[in-house]
Short mmCIF file of C-alpha atoms and ligand atoms in Angstrom, two decimals:
data_model
loop_
_atom_site.label_atom_id
_atom_site.label_comp_id
_atom_site.label_asym_id
_atom_site.label_seq_id
_atom_site.Cartn_x
_atom_site.Cartn_y
_atom_site.Cartn_z
CA MET A 1 5.14 -4.68 -37.44
CA VAL A 2 8.49 -5.09 -35.65
CA MET A 3 9.07 -4.72 -31.91
CA GLY A 4 9.33 -1.06 -31.08
CA ASP A 5 6.85 0.06 -33.74
CA LEU A 6 3.92 -0.38 -31.43
CA VAL A 7 2.17 2.89 -30.61
CA THR A 8 -0.65 3.04 -28.08
CA GLU A 9 -2.86 6.14 -28.19
CA VAL A 10 -4.71 7.11 -25.03
CA ASP A 11 -6.42 10.07 -23.44
CA VAL A 12 -4.41 9.60 -20.25
CA ALA A 13 -1.06 7.90 -19.72
CA VAL A 14 -0.19 7.31 -16.08
CA VAL A 15 3.48 6.74 -15.30
CA GLY A 16 3.77 4.54 -12.22
CA GLY A 17 1.26 2.08 -10.80
CA GLY A 18 1.42 2.94 -7.09
CA PRO A 19 -1.52 4.24 -5.03
CA GLY A 20 -1.34 7.66 -6.72
CA GLY A 21 -1.11 6.17 -10.20
CA TYR A 22 -3.72 3.43 -9.92
CA THR A 23 -6.22 5.66 -8.13
CA ALA A 24 -5.84 8.28 -10.88
CA ALA A 25 -6.14 5.63 -13.61
CA PHE A 26 -9.25 4.02 -12.12
CA ARG A 27 -10.97 7.40 -11.74
CA CYS A 28 -10.00 8.44 -15.30
CA ALA A 29 -11.51 5.21 -16.65
CA GLU A 30 -14.68 5.72 -14.59
CA LEU A 31 -14.99 9.17 -16.16
CA GLY A 32 -14.83 7.72 -19.66
CA LEU A 33 -11.20 8.49 -20.49
CA GLU A 34 -9.11 5.92 -22.34
CA THR A 35 -6.33 5.20 -19.85
CA ALA A 36 -3.09 3.23 -19.69
CA VAL A 37 -0.67 2.81 -16.79
CA VAL A 38 3.01 2.25 -17.54
CA ASP A 39 4.75 0.54 -14.64
CA GLU A 40 8.24 -0.88 -14.48
CA GLY A 41 6.97 -4.02 -12.76
CA ARG A 42 3.84 -4.32 -15.01
CA ARG A 43 1.69 -4.48 -11.91
CA LEU A 44 -0.40 -2.14 -9.80
CA GLY A 45 0.40 -1.44 -6.16
CA GLY A 46 3.73 0.39 -6.22
CA ALA A 47 5.95 0.84 -3.20
CA CYS A 48 2.91 0.86 -0.91
CA LEU A 49 1.75 -2.65 -1.77
CA PHE A 50 5.01 -4.42 -2.56
CA GLU A 51 7.59 -2.78 -0.31
CA GLY A 52 5.86 -0.35 2.01
CA CYS A 53 2.54 0.12 3.81
CA ILE A 54 1.08 -3.34 3.34
CA PRO A 55 3.98 -5.75 4.02
CA SER A 56 5.13 -3.59 6.95
CA LYS A 57 1.66 -3.59 8.48
CA ALA A 58 1.39 -7.35 8.01
CA LEU A 59 4.63 -7.81 9.96
CA LEU A 60 3.59 -5.25 12.57
CA HIS A 61 0.41 -7.26 13.08
CA VAL A 62 2.59 -10.28 13.88
CA ALA A 63 4.60 -8.14 16.31
CA ALA A 64 1.34 -6.96 17.92
CA VAL A 65 0.09 -10.54 18.33
CA LEU A 66 3.36 -11.49 20.04
CA ALA A 67 3.13 -8.45 22.32
CA GLU A 68 -0.50 -9.21 23.23
CA ALA A 69 0.41 -12.81 24.05
CA GLU A 70 3.14 -11.49 26.34
CA ARG A 71 0.76 -9.01 28.00
CA ALA A 72 -1.82 -11.74 28.53
CA ARG A 73 0.42 -13.16 31.26
CA GLU A 74 -0.62 -10.13 33.35
CA PHE A 75 -4.17 -11.45 33.51
CA GLY A 76 -3.28 -15.06 33.96
CA VAL A 77 -3.18 -16.38 30.42
CA ASP A 78 0.07 -18.02 29.38
CA PHE A 79 0.46 -19.23 25.81
CA GLY A 80 4.02 -20.36 26.48
CA GLU A 81 7.06 -19.25 24.52
CA PRO A 82 6.11 -18.29 20.96
CA ARG A 83 7.94 -19.98 18.11
CA VAL A 84 8.13 -18.04 14.87
CA SER A 85 8.68 -19.94 11.61
CA LEU A 86 10.03 -17.57 9.00
CA ASP A 87 9.04 -19.53 5.89
CA PRO A 88 5.30 -19.64 6.64
CA LEU A 89 5.46 -16.04 7.83
CA ARG A 90 7.07 -14.87 4.55
CA LYS A 91 4.60 -16.95 2.57
CA TRP A 92 1.61 -15.48 4.42
CA LYS A 93 2.88 -11.92 3.90
CA THR A 94 3.78 -12.39 0.25
CA GLU A 95 0.94 -14.58 -0.97
CA ARG A 96 -2.02 -14.19 1.35
CA VAL A 97 -1.60 -10.47 1.99
CA VAL A 98 0.39 -8.73 -0.78
CA GLY A 99 -0.46 -11.26 -3.51
CA LYS A 100 -4.16 -11.19 -2.72
CA LEU A 101 -4.33 -7.40 -2.86
CA ALA A 102 -2.23 -7.31 -6.06
CA ARG A 103 -4.60 -9.74 -7.76
CA GLY A 104 -7.50 -7.58 -6.60
CA LEU A 105 -6.00 -4.45 -8.17
CA ALA A 106 -5.28 -6.28 -11.42
CA SER A 107 -8.88 -7.43 -11.66
CA VAL A 108 -10.20 -3.93 -10.92
CA ALA A 109 -7.99 -2.58 -13.73
CA LYS A 110 -9.38 -5.21 -16.08
CA ALA A 111 -12.96 -4.49 -15.09
CA LYS A 112 -12.49 -0.76 -15.67
CA GLY A 113 -10.64 -1.26 -18.97
CA VAL A 114 -7.34 0.25 -17.75
CA GLU A 115 -4.43 -1.10 -19.78
CA ILE A 116 -1.24 -1.93 -17.87
CA ILE A 117 1.95 -1.63 -19.89
CA GLY A 118 5.16 -3.09 -18.49
CA GLY A 119 8.40 -1.13 -18.84
CA ARG A 120 10.21 2.03 -17.91
CA ALA A 121 8.57 5.17 -19.28
CA VAL A 122 10.63 8.11 -20.53
CA PHE A 123 9.12 11.30 -21.95
CA GLU A 124 10.09 12.09 -25.54
CA ASP A 125 7.97 15.25 -25.57
CA SER A 126 4.80 16.62 -23.95
CA ARG A 127 2.61 14.14 -25.87
CA THR A 128 4.77 11.02 -26.13
CA LEU A 129 6.30 8.43 -23.83
CA ARG A 130 8.87 5.89 -24.87
CA VAL A 131 8.49 2.63 -22.98
CA GLU A 132 11.76 0.77 -22.49
CA GLY A 133 11.95 -2.86 -21.50
CA GLU A 134 10.91 -6.23 -22.81
CA ALA A 135 8.14 -4.86 -25.02
CA PRO A 136 9.38 -1.45 -26.20
CA GLN A 137 6.69 0.84 -27.53
CA LYS A 138 5.45 4.40 -27.62
CA VAL A 139 2.46 5.82 -25.86
CA ARG A 140 0.86 8.94 -27.31
CA PHE A 141 -1.30 10.80 -24.83
CA THR A 142 -3.35 13.93 -24.40
CA HIS A 143 -2.62 14.03 -20.68
CA ALA A 144 0.12 12.35 -18.65
CA ILE A 145 0.11 11.83 -14.89
CA VAL A 146 3.54 11.29 -13.35
CA ALA A 147 3.18 9.00 -10.33
CA THR A 148 6.68 7.56 -10.08
CA GLY A 149 6.86 7.75 -6.29
CA SER A 150 10.04 7.69 -4.25
CA ARG A 151 13.02 5.53 -3.37
CA PRO A 152 14.97 4.98 -0.14
CA THR A 153 17.82 7.42 0.52
CA GLY A 154 21.14 5.70 1.06
CA LEU A 155 24.00 6.75 3.34
CA PRO A 156 27.48 7.25 1.89
CA GLY A 157 29.82 4.40 2.82
CA PHE A 158 27.02 2.08 3.93
CA THR A 159 27.16 -0.63 1.30
CA GLY A 160 27.55 -4.37 1.17
CA GLU A 161 25.45 -7.38 1.92
CA ARG A 162 24.82 -6.61 5.58
CA VAL A 163 23.36 -3.18 4.77
CA ILE A 164 19.66 -3.25 3.90
CA ASP A 165 16.96 -0.70 3.14
CA SER A 166 13.29 -1.05 4.05
CA THR A 167 12.54 -3.01 0.87
CA ALA A 168 15.13 -5.66 1.72
CA ALA A 169 14.16 -5.65 5.40
CA LEU A 170 10.54 -6.43 4.50
CA GLU A 171 11.69 -9.55 2.63
CA LEU A 172 12.76 -10.88 6.06
CA PRO A 173 16.08 -12.29 4.81
CA ASP A 174 16.75 -13.54 8.37
CA VAL A 175 16.36 -12.40 11.96
CA PRO A 176 19.82 -10.96 12.67
CA GLU A 177 21.12 -11.36 16.19
CA ARG A 178 22.28 -7.76 16.33
CA LEU A 179 20.49 -5.22 14.13
CA LEU A 180 21.55 -1.59 13.81
CA VAL A 181 18.72 0.69 12.71
CA ILE A 182 19.85 4.08 11.42
CA GLY A 183 17.04 6.63 11.65
CA GLY A 184 14.35 7.05 14.30
CA GLY A 185 11.54 8.05 11.93
CA TYR A 186 8.57 6.07 10.64
CA ILE A 187 10.52 3.17 9.16
CA GLY A 188 13.16 2.93 11.88
CA LEU A 189 10.50 2.61 14.58
CA GLU A 190 8.08 0.37 12.68
CA LEU A 191 10.65 -2.08 11.34
CA GLY A 192 12.82 -1.81 14.47
CA GLN A 193 9.79 -3.02 16.46
CA VAL A 194 9.14 -5.84 13.97
CA TYR A 195 12.68 -7.18 14.22
CA ALA A 196 12.79 -6.72 17.99
CA ALA A 197 9.55 -8.74 18.27
CA LEU A 198 11.05 -11.46 16.11
CA GLY A 199 14.06 -11.67 18.43
CA SER A 200 16.77 -9.30 17.14
CA LYS A 201 18.75 -7.17 19.59
CA VAL A 202 18.00 -3.79 18.05
CA THR A 203 20.19 -0.72 18.46
CA LEU A 204 18.62 2.41 17.02
CA VAL A 205 20.52 5.60 16.29
CA GLU A 206 18.83 8.89 15.55
CA MET A 207 20.62 12.02 14.42
CA THR A 208 18.30 14.51 16.18
CA ASP A 209 17.54 14.78 19.90
CA GLY A 210 14.34 12.69 19.78
CA LEU A 211 12.47 9.94 17.98
CA LEU A 212 9.94 10.97 15.31
CA PRO A 213 11.22 14.54 14.89
CA GLY A 214 8.43 17.03 14.30
CA VAL A 215 5.82 15.10 16.28
CA ASP A 216 4.66 16.55 19.65
CA ARG A 217 6.87 15.11 22.40
CA ASP A 218 4.00 14.01 24.67
CA LEU A 219 2.68 11.87 21.81
CA VAL A 220 6.10 10.34 21.19
CA GLN A 221 6.84 9.57 24.84
CA PRO A 222 4.74 6.37 25.19
CA VAL A 223 6.18 4.87 22.00
CA ALA A 224 9.70 5.93 23.02
CA ARG A 225 9.19 4.13 26.37
CA ARG A 226 7.99 1.01 24.61
CA CYS A 227 10.99 1.12 22.27
CA GLU A 228 13.30 1.49 25.26
CA LYS A 229 11.87 -1.79 26.54
CA LEU A 230 11.96 -3.58 23.21
CA PHE A 231 15.31 -2.36 21.91
CA ALA A 232 18.77 -3.10 23.30
CA GLU A 233 19.74 0.55 22.96
CA ILE A 234 18.52 3.88 21.59
CA ARG A 235 21.11 6.54 20.90
CA LEU A 236 19.91 10.06 20.15
CA ASN A 237 22.02 12.91 18.76
CA THR A 238 24.06 10.21 17.07
CA GLN A 239 25.41 9.61 13.63
CA VAL A 240 27.32 6.42 12.96
CA THR A 241 30.15 5.61 10.58
CA PRO A 242 30.44 2.42 8.53
CA GLN A 243 33.17 1.37 11.00
CA ASP A 244 30.75 1.72 13.96
CA ALA A 245 28.34 -0.50 12.08
CA ALA A 246 30.86 -3.33 11.75
CA ALA A 247 29.78 -4.80 15.11
CA PHE A 248 26.29 -5.60 13.77
CA ASP A 249 24.96 -8.55 11.76
CA ARG A 250 22.74 -6.26 9.72
CA VAL A 251 22.28 -2.52 9.30
CA LEU A 252 18.92 -1.08 8.29
CA VAL A 253 19.29 2.37 6.77
CA ALA A 254 16.02 4.29 7.27
CA VAL A 255 16.96 7.95 6.88
CA GLY A 256 14.21 9.08 4.50
CA ARG A 257 13.11 8.77 0.89
CA ARG A 258 13.78 10.83 -2.21
CA PRO A 259 11.53 11.49 -5.22
CA ALA A 260 11.88 9.27 -8.31
CA SER A 261 12.03 12.06 -10.88
CA GLY A 262 15.43 11.36 -12.47
CA GLY A 263 15.86 9.76 -15.89
CA LEU A 264 12.24 10.43 -16.81
CA GLY A 265 13.02 12.68 -19.77
CA LEU A 266 11.18 15.56 -18.10
CA GLU A 267 13.59 17.97 -19.81
CA THR A 268 11.68 17.23 -23.05
CA THR A 269 8.56 18.68 -21.39
CA ARG A 270 7.98 21.92 -19.50
CA ALA A 271 7.72 20.13 -16.14
CA ARG A 272 10.76 20.83 -13.97
CA PRO A 273 11.72 19.17 -10.67
CA ASP A 274 12.82 21.49 -7.86
CA ALA A 275 16.26 21.41 -6.22
CA ARG A 276 15.29 18.36 -4.12
CA GLY A 277 13.89 16.52 -7.14
CA PHE A 278 10.21 17.00 -6.28
CA LEU A 279 7.84 18.01 -9.08
CA PRO A 280 5.95 21.13 -7.99
CA VAL A 281 2.21 20.98 -8.72
CA ASP A 282 -0.77 23.30 -8.24
CA GLU A 283 -4.15 22.47 -6.66
CA GLN A 284 -5.20 20.51 -9.77
CA CYS A 285 -1.91 18.58 -9.69
CA ARG A 286 -0.70 20.44 -12.82
CA THR A 287 3.03 20.76 -13.41
CA ALA A 288 4.43 23.67 -15.45
CA ASP A 289 3.55 21.64 -18.58
CA PRO A 290 -0.15 21.87 -19.51
CA HIS A 291 -0.17 18.20 -20.62
CA VAL A 292 1.62 16.80 -17.58
CA ARG A 293 0.22 16.40 -14.08
CA ALA A 294 1.88 14.69 -11.13
CA VAL A 295 0.65 13.00 -7.97
CA GLY A 296 2.06 11.20 -4.95
CA ASP A 297 5.52 11.05 -3.39
CA VAL A 298 7.17 12.59 -6.46
CA THR A 299 5.27 15.84 -5.71
CA GLY A 300 6.58 16.31 -2.16
CA GLU A 301 5.84 15.83 1.53
CA PRO A 302 4.13 14.24 3.27
CA MET A 303 5.05 11.10 1.33
CA LEU A 304 2.01 9.07 2.33
CA ALA A 305 -0.18 6.72 0.32
CA HIS A 306 -3.51 8.35 1.24
CA ARG A 307 -2.24 11.76 0.09
CA ALA A 308 -1.16 10.16 -3.21
CA MET A 309 -4.61 8.60 -3.61
CA ARG A 310 -6.49 11.85 -2.99
CA GLN A 311 -4.21 13.62 -5.48
CA GLY A 312 -4.92 10.81 -7.95
CA VAL A 313 -8.65 11.47 -7.74
CA VAL A 314 -8.11 15.22 -8.07
CA ALA A 315 -5.83 14.86 -11.13
CA ALA A 316 -8.30 12.53 -12.88
CA GLU A 317 -11.34 14.68 -12.18
CA ALA A 318 -9.49 17.84 -13.19
CA ILE A 319 -8.55 16.22 -16.52
CA ALA A 320 -12.21 15.30 -17.02
CA GLY A 321 -13.09 18.96 -16.51
CA ARG A 322 -14.69 18.64 -13.10
CA PRO A 323 -14.35 21.48 -10.58
CA VAL A 324 -12.00 19.89 -8.06
CA ALA A 325 -8.90 20.84 -6.08
CA PHE A 326 -6.43 19.28 -3.69
CA ASP A 327 -7.45 21.76 -1.03
CA ASN A 328 -7.55 19.37 1.89
CA VAL A 329 -6.79 20.97 5.22
CA VAL A 330 -5.22 17.85 6.74
CA VAL A 331 -3.34 14.76 5.70
CA PRO A 332 -3.49 12.47 8.74
CA ALA A 333 -0.27 10.68 9.68
CA VAL A 334 -0.03 7.36 11.49
CA VAL A 335 3.01 5.53 12.81
CA PHE A 336 1.86 1.92 13.21
CA THR A 337 4.06 1.08 16.18
CA ASP A 338 3.07 -0.27 19.57
CA PRO A 339 1.49 2.01 20.68
CA GLU A 340 0.36 3.73 17.49
CA VAL A 341 0.96 7.45 17.11
CA ALA A 342 -1.38 9.51 14.93
CA TRP A 343 -1.89 13.19 14.34
CA CYS A 344 -3.52 15.58 11.94
CA GLY A 345 -3.65 19.33 11.42
CA LEU A 346 -1.92 21.80 13.70
CA THR A 347 0.45 20.33 16.27
CA GLU A 348 0.93 21.92 19.69
CA ALA A 349 4.61 22.57 18.94
CA GLN A 350 3.77 24.26 15.64
CA ALA A 351 1.14 26.44 17.33
CA GLN A 352 3.74 27.52 19.89
CA ARG A 353 6.34 28.22 17.21
CA ASP A 354 3.82 30.31 15.23
CA GLY A 355 2.64 32.12 18.39
CA ARG A 356 -0.98 31.15 17.63
CA ALA A 357 -3.63 31.69 20.25
CA VAL A 358 -4.81 28.15 20.82
CA ARG A 359 -6.29 26.12 23.62
CA VAL A 360 -4.97 22.61 24.17
CA ALA A 361 -6.66 19.80 26.06
CA LYS A 362 -5.19 16.41 26.89
CA PHE A 363 -7.07 13.34 28.00
CA GLN A 364 -4.94 10.60 29.54
CA TRP A 365 -6.15 7.11 28.73
CA ALA A 366 -5.59 6.05 32.34
CA ALA A 367 -9.07 7.54 32.89
CA SER A 368 -10.65 5.65 29.96
CA GLY A 369 -12.78 2.63 30.80
CA ARG A 370 -12.07 0.98 27.46
CA ALA A 371 -8.30 1.53 27.69
CA THR A 372 -8.35 -0.01 31.18
CA THR A 373 -10.21 -3.11 29.96
CA LEU A 374 -7.50 -3.49 27.33
CA GLY A 375 -4.74 -3.08 29.90
CA ARG A 376 -3.53 -0.06 27.95
CA ALA A 377 -3.48 3.05 30.11
CA ASP A 378 -0.45 4.43 28.25
CA GLY A 379 -2.44 6.44 25.69
CA LEU A 380 -3.19 10.12 25.29
CA THR A 381 -5.68 12.08 23.19
CA LYS A 382 -5.00 15.72 22.55
CA LEU A 383 -6.99 18.50 20.92
CA VAL A 384 -5.62 21.80 19.65
CA ALA A 385 -8.40 24.34 19.16
CA ASP A 386 -8.62 27.95 18.11
CA GLY A 387 -8.48 30.12 21.23
CA GLU A 388 -11.42 32.28 20.22
CA THR A 389 -13.78 30.21 18.07
CA GLY A 390 -13.15 26.78 19.59
CA ARG A 391 -12.67 25.37 16.11
CA VAL A 392 -10.68 22.13 16.15
CA LEU A 393 -7.34 22.80 14.42
CA GLY A 394 -5.37 19.70 15.29
CA VAL A 395 -5.68 16.30 16.92
CA GLY A 396 -2.97 14.00 18.26
CA ILE A 397 -3.46 10.51 19.61
CA VAL A 398 -1.10 7.88 20.97
CA GLY A 399 -2.30 4.44 21.99
CA PRO A 400 -3.44 1.21 20.42
CA GLY A 401 -5.89 1.94 17.61
CA ALA A 402 -4.77 5.58 17.28
CA GLY A 403 -4.53 5.06 13.52
CA GLU A 404 -8.26 4.31 13.35
CA LEU A 405 -9.27 6.97 15.88
CA ILE A 406 -7.52 9.78 14.00
CA ALA A 407 -10.17 9.58 11.27
CA GLU A 408 -12.60 11.41 13.57
CA GLY A 409 -9.97 14.06 14.19
CA ALA A 410 -9.34 14.48 10.46
CA LEU A 411 -13.07 14.82 9.83
CA ALA A 412 -13.38 17.37 12.64
CA VAL A 413 -10.57 19.56 11.30
CA GLU A 414 -11.52 19.15 7.64
CA THR A 415 -15.17 20.08 8.24
CA ALA A 416 -14.37 22.89 10.72
CA LEU A 417 -16.11 21.30 13.72
CA THR A 418 -15.83 23.02 17.06
CA VAL A 419 -14.86 21.51 20.39
CA GLU A 420 -18.54 21.88 21.39
CA ASP A 421 -19.54 19.69 18.41
CA LEU A 422 -17.16 16.94 19.52
CA ALA A 423 -18.30 17.17 23.14
CA ALA A 424 -21.99 17.08 22.20
CA THR A 425 -21.66 14.08 19.89
CA ILE A 426 -22.61 10.86 21.66
CA HIS A 427 -19.70 8.45 21.48
CA ALA A 428 -20.40 4.78 22.21
CA HIS A 429 -19.33 3.54 25.63
CA PRO A 430 -16.95 1.98 26.42
CA THR A 431 -14.78 2.85 23.42
CA LEU A 432 -11.46 4.54 22.86
CA SER A 433 -13.30 7.06 20.65
CA GLU A 434 -14.77 8.52 23.85
CA THR A 435 -11.31 9.94 24.56
CA LEU A 436 -11.91 12.53 21.81
CA MET A 437 -15.17 13.57 23.45
CA GLU A 438 -13.50 13.60 26.87
CA ALA A 439 -10.66 15.76 25.57
CA ALA A 440 -13.26 18.14 24.13
CA GLU A 441 -15.10 18.26 27.47
CA THR A 442 -11.80 18.91 29.27
CA LEU A 443 -11.14 21.82 26.96
CA LEU A 444 -14.61 23.29 27.52
CA ARG A 445 -14.15 23.07 31.30
CA GLN A 446 -10.96 25.15 30.98
CA ARG A 447 -12.99 28.24 30.08
P1 FAD B 1 4.86 4.52 -5.42
O1 FAD B 1 4.00 3.70 -4.55
O2 FAD B 1 6.30 4.69 -5.07
O3 FAD B 1 4.75 3.88 -6.88
C1 FAD B 1 5.51 4.34 -7.95
C2 FAD B 1 5.51 3.28 -9.04
O4 FAD B 1 6.06 3.86 -10.21
C3 FAD B 1 6.34 2.04 -8.73
O5 FAD B 1 5.61 0.88 -9.03
C4 FAD B 1 7.56 2.20 -9.66
O6 FAD B 1 8.07 0.96 -10.09
C5 FAD B 1 6.93 2.94 -10.82
N1 FAD B 1 7.88 3.74 -11.63
C6 FAD B 1 8.79 4.65 -11.19
N2 FAD B 1 9.41 5.22 -12.25
C7 FAD B 1 8.87 4.67 -13.37
C8 FAD B 1 9.08 4.86 -14.75
N3 FAD B 1 9.96 5.74 -15.23
N4 FAD B 1 8.36 4.11 -15.62
C9 FAD B 1 7.46 3.21 -15.19
N5 FAD B 1 7.20 3.00 -13.88
C10 FAD B 1 7.90 3.72 -12.98
N6 FAD B 1 2.39 5.38 3.57
C11 FAD B 1 1.24 5.38 4.24
O7 FAD B 1 0.37 6.21 3.96
N7 FAD B 1 0.99 4.47 5.23
C12 FAD B 1 1.91 3.53 5.58
O8 FAD B 1 1.67 2.72 6.47
C13 FAD B 1 3.15 3.52 4.89
N8 FAD B 1 4.09 2.62 5.21
C14 FAD B 1 5.26 2.60 4.50
C15 FAD B 1 6.23 1.67 4.86
C16 FAD B 1 7.43 1.63 4.18
C17 FAD B 1 8.48 0.60 4.56
C18 FAD B 1 7.66 2.54 3.09
C19 FAD B 1 8.94 2.48 2.32
C20 FAD B 1 6.71 3.47 2.74
C21 FAD B 1 5.50 3.52 3.45
N9 FAD B 1 4.52 4.46 3.15
C22 FAD B 1 3.35 4.48 3.86
C23 FAD B 1 4.68 5.43 2.07
C24 FAD B 1 3.93 4.95 0.81
O9 FAD B 1 4.44 3.70 0.41
C25 FAD B 1 4.09 5.98 -0.30
O10 FAD B 1 3.68 7.25 0.15
C26 FAD B 1 3.26 5.60 -1.51
O11 FAD B 1 3.59 4.33 -2.00
C27 FAD B 1 3.43 6.64 -2.62
O12 FAD B 1 2.65 6.30 -3.71
P2 FAD B 1 3.00 6.79 -5.18
O13 FAD B 1 1.84 6.38 -6.03
O14 FAD B 1 3.40 8.20 -5.16
O15 FAD B 1 4.30 5.99 -5.64
P1 NAD B 2 11.70 9.67 8.11
O1 NAD B 2 11.92 10.99 7.49
O2 NAD B 2 10.39 9.36 8.72
O3 NAD B 2 12.79 9.42 9.25
C1 NAD B 2 14.16 9.49 8.99
C2 NAD B 2 14.87 9.67 10.31
O4 NAD B 2 16.24 9.47 10.11
C3 NAD B 2 14.70 11.08 10.89
O5 NAD B 2 14.34 10.96 12.24
C4 NAD B 2 16.08 11.71 10.71
O6 NAD B 2 16.38 12.65 11.70
C5 NAD B 2 16.96 10.48 10.81
N1 NAD B 2 18.25 10.58 10.15
C6 NAD B 2 18.55 11.16 8.96
N2 NAD B 2 19.87 11.01 8.68
C7 NAD B 2 20.41 10.30 9.70
C8 NAD B 2 21.70 9.81 9.99
N3 NAD B 2 22.72 10.00 9.15
N4 NAD B 2 21.90 9.13 11.15
C9 NAD B 2 20.88 8.93 12.01
N5 NAD B 2 19.62 9.36 11.78
C10 NAD B 2 19.39 10.03 10.64
O7 NAD B 2 12.08 8.61 6.97
P2 NAD B 2 11.88 7.04 6.89
O8 NAD B 2 11.63 6.47 8.23
O9 NAD B 2 13.00 6.54 6.05
O10 NAD B 2 10.55 6.93 6.03
C11 NAD B 2 10.46 7.55 4.76
C12 NAD B 2 9.08 8.03 4.50
O11 NAD B 2 8.24 6.94 4.16
C13 NAD B 2 8.40 8.69 5.69
O12 NAD B 2 8.75 10.03 5.84
C14 NAD B 2 6.96 8.55 5.33
O13 NAD B 2 6.61 9.55 4.41
C15 NAD B 2 6.93 7.20 4.63
N6 NAD B 2 6.52 6.13 5.57
C16 NAD B 2 5.29 6.22 6.14
C17 NAD B 2 4.88 5.26 7.03
C18 NAD B 2 3.52 5.37 7.64
O14 NAD B 2 2.71 6.14 7.14
N7 NAD B 2 3.23 4.64 8.71
C19 NAD B 2 5.71 4.19 7.36
C20 NAD B 2 6.96 4.14 6.76
C21 NAD B 2 7.35 5.11 5.87
#
């Protein structure tokens, strides 16, 4: 046998080892299907583990610790001026956080008998993948799951060593004195806060008239205020040119992500990306080709890891013949800033735009015992409920821990709970979770 003659035959070939891909592969293996994952990096974790969710949250944890130490002065505890050593910080993030989780995924794959093939996969037809790279081979499959994810969008003219995307920013090349962040979305705010905490003078520019476009303004306000404190400047309604950027030591471009569907040989199958490059899928994650399914960022918005994972389960179970559908009502969203912003389901702004008859209740954290003990009165919990039935349609939370609290909101919307259900459920005291119950009680009192 010469290199290139190798042919692996499997029931399911998964292209891409990110959260969508590895979740699908693990579930396929559990259901008795012979499964292989082809990943360019020959590792499981994808953008989420190596250049996204996990390293960014590790660095945001560091930023949160620094902020807490600063706040502690208010109640008489002074730790002195913090000193941040970049080498140990990088090592902790890369080895103790990312490395540990990567090793965990590799051992799960081994335990479940999922083969991981290194290389770039290209479709040759609806039953065959060609794997390019160090160990070229073919993979023959009955079913393929495309889970190739997404890549950062660049900005024309913004090139050169000083210009970085989120992947490079998470490597912490240095702490630039003056950092320009282009884009006031998830990445701009999260990584802007990280670099500001580490000591950079951050200027953030956002093209639209507010940070986190699409999110209810009252939820954005507390994080916008915090950013105003942390950042040197925030400029809204602003687009910058490469010349404007010359005054900065580094420029982080964070203007969105695009699907990784190019160069995959999809034209040899019946699966066709849409005009934006996303692969349209149905409720069983089927593309237009009966042998090809797709999950995760490559299938569209919202480009979030937990959506990719749920789709991965659905695709695997559908292949195994189980009655399953990606029919989830909500995909919760969390921006892990200080304070965190989280929402799920119908937003107040969307309800207004659609002219829906809803009732909205807001509970300010200034009245929460737990928030007060934490010195964090800047939060807000909001419920959007159906005007007639009282069914919870949407939940929005801003404040520390909002990312954890939103799980109750997601469960409420997904399982069609009513505001009465939330109000009548005993929530432990004193906790921030009580704010959901309080918001529900506020809404009931409005009647
Ligand atoms: P990906 O994770 O992108 O994985 C795709 C994999 O496929 C990669 O390993 C890639 O190398 C491989 N691949 C691509 N093409 C080929 C090919 N032809 N052959 C072989 N392999 C291929 N989401 C959250 O839910 N929470 C967060 O906190 C969060 N934080 C983020 C922070 C940052 C800075 C970024 C950039 C993203 C963040 N996201 C977050 C988004 C999250 O990372 C993505 O939604 C998620 O990774 C998508 O998973 P996926 O499986 O679709 O693809
Ligand atoms: P984004 O879509 O969240 O935000 C991009 C921002 O850039 C928008 O506010 C947009 O108006 C602005 N913008 C676009 N062009 C611009 C320009 N020329 N000048 C100034 N501003 C401009 O995208 P992102 O922050 O790059 O993140 C990409 C995706 O990754 C997110 O949409 C999300 O799906 C995922 N992500 C999720 C998390 C999380 O779940 N916590 C964290 C990071 C990233």
